[in-house]
XYZ file of C-alpha atoms in Angstrom:
286
model
C 100.725 119.944 117.806
C 100.187 122.092 120.892
C 101.700 125.494 121.634
C 103.576 124.089 124.640
C 107.338 124.582 124.708
C 109.472 122.026 126.490
C 112.792 122.641 128.194
C 115.071 121.202 125.542
C 118.768 120.676 126.265
C 121.001 123.725 125.953
C 123.042 122.372 123.062
C 125.347 124.739 121.165
C 127.717 122.642 119.082
C 128.863 119.025 118.764
C 132.471 118.000 118.252
C 131.433 116.150 115.082
C 128.621 117.976 113.254
C 126.062 115.916 111.356
C 126.120 115.901 107.547
C 122.809 114.159 107.022
C 121.241 113.368 103.676
C 118.126 111.776 102.266
C 117.440 111.029 98.573
C 114.068 109.709 97.387
C 112.921 108.920 93.838
C 109.249 108.105 93.229
C 107.839 106.411 90.131
C 104.321 105.553 88.968
C 104.162 101.878 88.021
C 101.155 99.588 87.659
C 98.810 102.244 89.097
C 101.018 102.575 92.177
C 103.457 105.289 93.242
C 106.550 103.531 94.539
C 109.841 104.684 96.000
C 112.274 103.184 93.488
C 115.408 104.642 95.040
C 115.966 105.505 98.693
C 119.189 106.628 100.326
C 119.606 108.067 103.794
C 122.549 109.157 105.887
C 122.304 109.765 109.638
C 120.670 111.498 111.359
C 117.949 111.392 108.657
C 115.778 108.318 108.090
C 112.631 107.490 106.125
C 109.819 105.343 107.454
C 108.364 102.564 105.373
C 105.934 104.091 102.829
C 102.233 103.639 103.399
C 99.039 104.215 101.416
C 96.067 105.480 103.457
C 94.438 106.847 100.264
C 95.129 103.896 98.004
C 98.151 102.891 95.972
C 98.230 105.980 93.735
C 99.474 108.311 96.498
C 102.552 107.379 98.510
C 102.802 108.872 102.021
C 106.335 109.260 103.401
C 107.460 110.319 106.885
C 110.981 111.620 107.503
C 112.639 111.259 110.902
C 115.497 113.305 112.331
C 116.953 110.926 114.883
C 119.350 113.427 116.511
C 116.485 115.477 117.935
C 117.694 118.858 116.693
C 120.138 120.839 114.553
C 123.168 122.669 115.948
C 125.892 124.918 114.548
C 127.935 123.135 111.885
C 125.225 120.622 110.958
C 124.373 120.283 107.264
C 121.239 118.463 106.135
C 120.294 117.752 102.534
C 116.916 116.573 101.198
C 116.496 115.538 97.550
C 113.080 114.468 96.237
C 112.381 113.494 92.622
C 108.928 112.524 91.366
C 108.961 110.854 87.979
C 106.077 111.169 85.496
C 102.584 110.872 87.026
C 103.816 109.901 90.493
C 101.943 111.249 93.515
C 103.497 111.688 96.959
C 102.872 113.319 100.314
C 105.967 113.964 102.442
C 105.889 115.139 106.045
C 108.076 114.908 109.146
C 107.577 112.833 112.265
C 107.954 115.765 114.663
C 108.826 119.436 114.906
C 112.359 120.426 113.892
C 114.504 122.243 116.457
C 117.353 124.615 115.649
C 119.458 124.931 118.807
C 121.507 127.915 119.963
C 124.887 128.129 118.214
C 128.288 129.219 119.454
C 129.000 130.911 116.126
C 128.793 128.181 113.459
C 125.934 128.222 110.965
C 123.584 125.250 110.628
C 122.390 124.680 107.063
C 119.630 122.758 105.383
C 119.012 122.379 101.655
C 115.893 121.024 99.978
C 115.948 120.137 96.271
C 112.690 119.023 94.642
C 111.960 117.935 91.060
C 108.461 117.021 89.882
C 108.089 115.591 86.390
C 105.159 115.784 83.992
C 101.849 114.913 85.644
C 103.429 114.481 89.063
C 102.094 115.936 92.319
C 104.017 116.543 95.528
C 102.483 117.644 98.828
C 105.433 118.679 101.015
C 104.054 119.436 104.484
C 106.756 119.362 107.180
C 105.837 120.029 110.783
C 106.826 123.178 112.652
C 110.410 124.424 112.963
C 111.418 125.898 116.346
C 114.326 128.348 116.139
C 115.954 128.792 119.548
C 117.259 132.183 120.620
C 120.900 132.371 119.505
C 120.489 129.951 116.576
C 122.340 130.640 113.324
C 120.537 128.884 110.490
C 120.052 129.004 106.741
C 117.710 126.994 104.532
C 117.836 126.920 100.722
C 114.941 125.372 98.810
C 114.877 124.875 95.036
C 111.829 123.388 93.323
C 111.745 122.445 89.642
C 108.351 121.692 88.114
C 107.555 120.303 84.690
C 104.499 121.312 82.697
C 101.258 119.960 84.178
C 102.924 119.114 87.485
C 101.661 120.236 90.896
C 103.270 121.332 94.140
C 101.772 122.370 97.458
C 103.979 123.041 100.429
C 104.172 124.973 103.657
C 106.568 126.120 106.351
C 105.692 127.134 109.905
C 108.508 128.683 111.944
C 108.449 129.584 115.628
C 111.102 132.111 116.652
C 112.097 131.407 120.243
C 110.466 129.106 122.762
C 107.684 131.606 123.302
C 105.711 129.529 125.818
C 108.603 129.978 128.266
C 109.015 133.670 127.418
C 111.962 133.282 125.049
C 112.258 135.616 122.045
C 114.586 135.445 119.046
C 116.891 138.318 120.075
C 120.269 136.801 119.144
C 121.404 134.811 116.136
C 120.509 134.803 112.456
C 117.824 133.063 110.378
C 117.737 132.993 106.570
C 115.361 131.186 104.238
C 115.776 131.334 100.451
C 113.200 129.640 98.193
C 112.840 129.565 94.410
C 110.282 127.696 92.293
C 110.750 127.132 88.560
C 108.317 125.678 86.053
C 109.731 124.626 82.687
C 112.809 126.657 83.549
C 110.840 129.842 84.245
C 111.058 131.295 87.761
C 107.524 131.552 89.167
C 108.334 132.576 92.745
C 111.507 133.768 94.450
C 111.389 134.422 98.189
C 114.335 135.584 100.312
C 113.691 136.011 104.023
C 116.159 137.205 106.656
C 115.483 137.647 110.359
C 118.516 138.800 112.364
C 118.003 138.157 116.046
C 117.548 141.552 117.694
C 114.920 143.507 119.600
C 114.371 146.000 116.766
C 113.580 143.371 114.118
C 111.493 141.302 116.517
C 109.167 144.266 117.108
C 109.397 145.919 113.662
C 106.313 145.831 111.456
C 108.654 144.786 108.625
C 109.998 141.950 110.792
C 108.026 139.839 113.238
C 105.916 142.710 114.643
C 106.235 141.186 118.092
C 104.907 137.826 116.906
C 106.602 134.502 117.525
C 105.407 132.560 114.472
C 105.570 133.055 110.713
C 104.055 130.724 108.133
C 104.013 130.379 104.346
C 101.852 128.114 102.186
C 102.209 127.954 98.419
C 100.307 126.107 95.699
C 101.528 125.848 92.107
C 99.606 123.849 89.522
C 96.600 125.608 88.004
C 95.370 129.141 87.396
C 93.415 130.235 90.462
C 90.202 132.263 90.357
C 89.516 135.232 92.667
C 86.826 133.073 94.286
C 89.456 130.605 95.521
C 91.414 133.450 97.130
C 88.217 134.669 98.804
C 87.511 131.159 100.080
C 91.051 130.869 101.467
C 90.672 134.158 103.330
C 87.244 133.206 104.627
C 88.664 130.024 106.155
C 90.583 132.198 108.602
C 89.072 132.756 112.059
C 92.131 133.375 114.227
C 93.781 136.389 115.834
C 97.023 136.704 113.877
C 97.677 138.515 110.589
C 97.110 136.678 107.308
C 97.252 137.298 103.585
C 96.392 135.397 100.404
C 97.691 136.386 96.964
C 97.247 134.978 93.468
C 100.353 133.840 91.611
C 100.848 132.627 88.085
C 99.353 129.105 88.142
C 98.729 129.189 91.875
C 98.521 131.243 95.053
C 100.420 132.164 98.195
C 99.268 132.445 101.821
C 101.143 134.114 104.688
C 100.667 134.095 108.448
C 102.199 136.112 111.293
C 100.982 135.550 114.825
C 101.476 133.679 118.073
C 99.583 130.390 117.779
C 100.810 127.237 116.104
C 97.307 125.831 116.456
C 95.583 128.604 114.525
C 98.083 128.694 111.648
C 98.046 124.907 111.327
C 94.258 124.805 111.266
C 94.159 127.530 108.598
C 96.834 125.910 106.445
C 95.180 122.503 106.747
C 91.836 124.006 105.716
C 93.486 125.589 102.647
C 95.237 122.318 101.866
C 91.843 120.590 101.938
C 90.475 123.315 99.641
C 93.287 122.709 97.138
C 92.789 118.960 97.300
C 89.061 119.225 96.647
C 89.218 122.010 94.048
C 92.245 120.985 91.985
C 93.348 117.449 92.868
C 90.018 115.660 93.233
C 91.089 114.208 96.578
C 89.374 113.876 99.919
C 90.841 114.901 103.267
C 93.534 112.581 104.633
C 95.390 113.856 107.680
C 98.817 112.189 108.137
C 98.766 109.978 111.184
C 101.820 111.632 112.802
C 100.127 115.032 113.084
C 98.605 115.946 116.408
C 95.737 118.264 115.525
């Protein structure tokens, strides 16, 4: 994906907000991970599953057919991986959160990974327009010996056309449990204003923030060093060990550099912990 920003329509609110939903259940049967239950409600759709790495790992691509999210929209994603199932879920394009006239747009993501399961949840970038009011809640429930790797990349304002996030409200609440124990709780809030945009405790004048998290195995200090050494960009980054995993953060101005770093770390996790080779989803434009 490039750092170009297109002149999207100036949408604020529809007369009939979308209440979209997608439910997917994966199961491991006869050495194949299959989607055994699939339900979608507009504007969300799921493409036919495909297997570029063989039948054990199911790749799924989610489409948002409305093009963007406006005030009043509510989207719900529910993913359940049964025992030993393996899936990679991504999105067909960047998500866009349009300017609101006062109503909040909401998105919820609920993930459950059973024993021996592995989910790679790697959505493409989210673009938050100036004036957007948006909240995302993500809850992830992991069983013992299950694995999760996921990331989020958020661009605040259409920076390529000089837009900053100076009006509106953005909230992102994430919690990850394993066997009922909270391993990571993250609550982020960016109110749209000049002070927060330039504050060191906010965006520090940067347009993009990114988070990558891996939960699955204890991580050695050497892995953290490798993750840091994969960085060669200009933004600010950090990598921190967690219980049974690690966390990476980015703050900067280039989608390209954060994507390249996150993809390199994803490859490191695949090779070090999952025994998998590189397999870039076909919808990504690297």
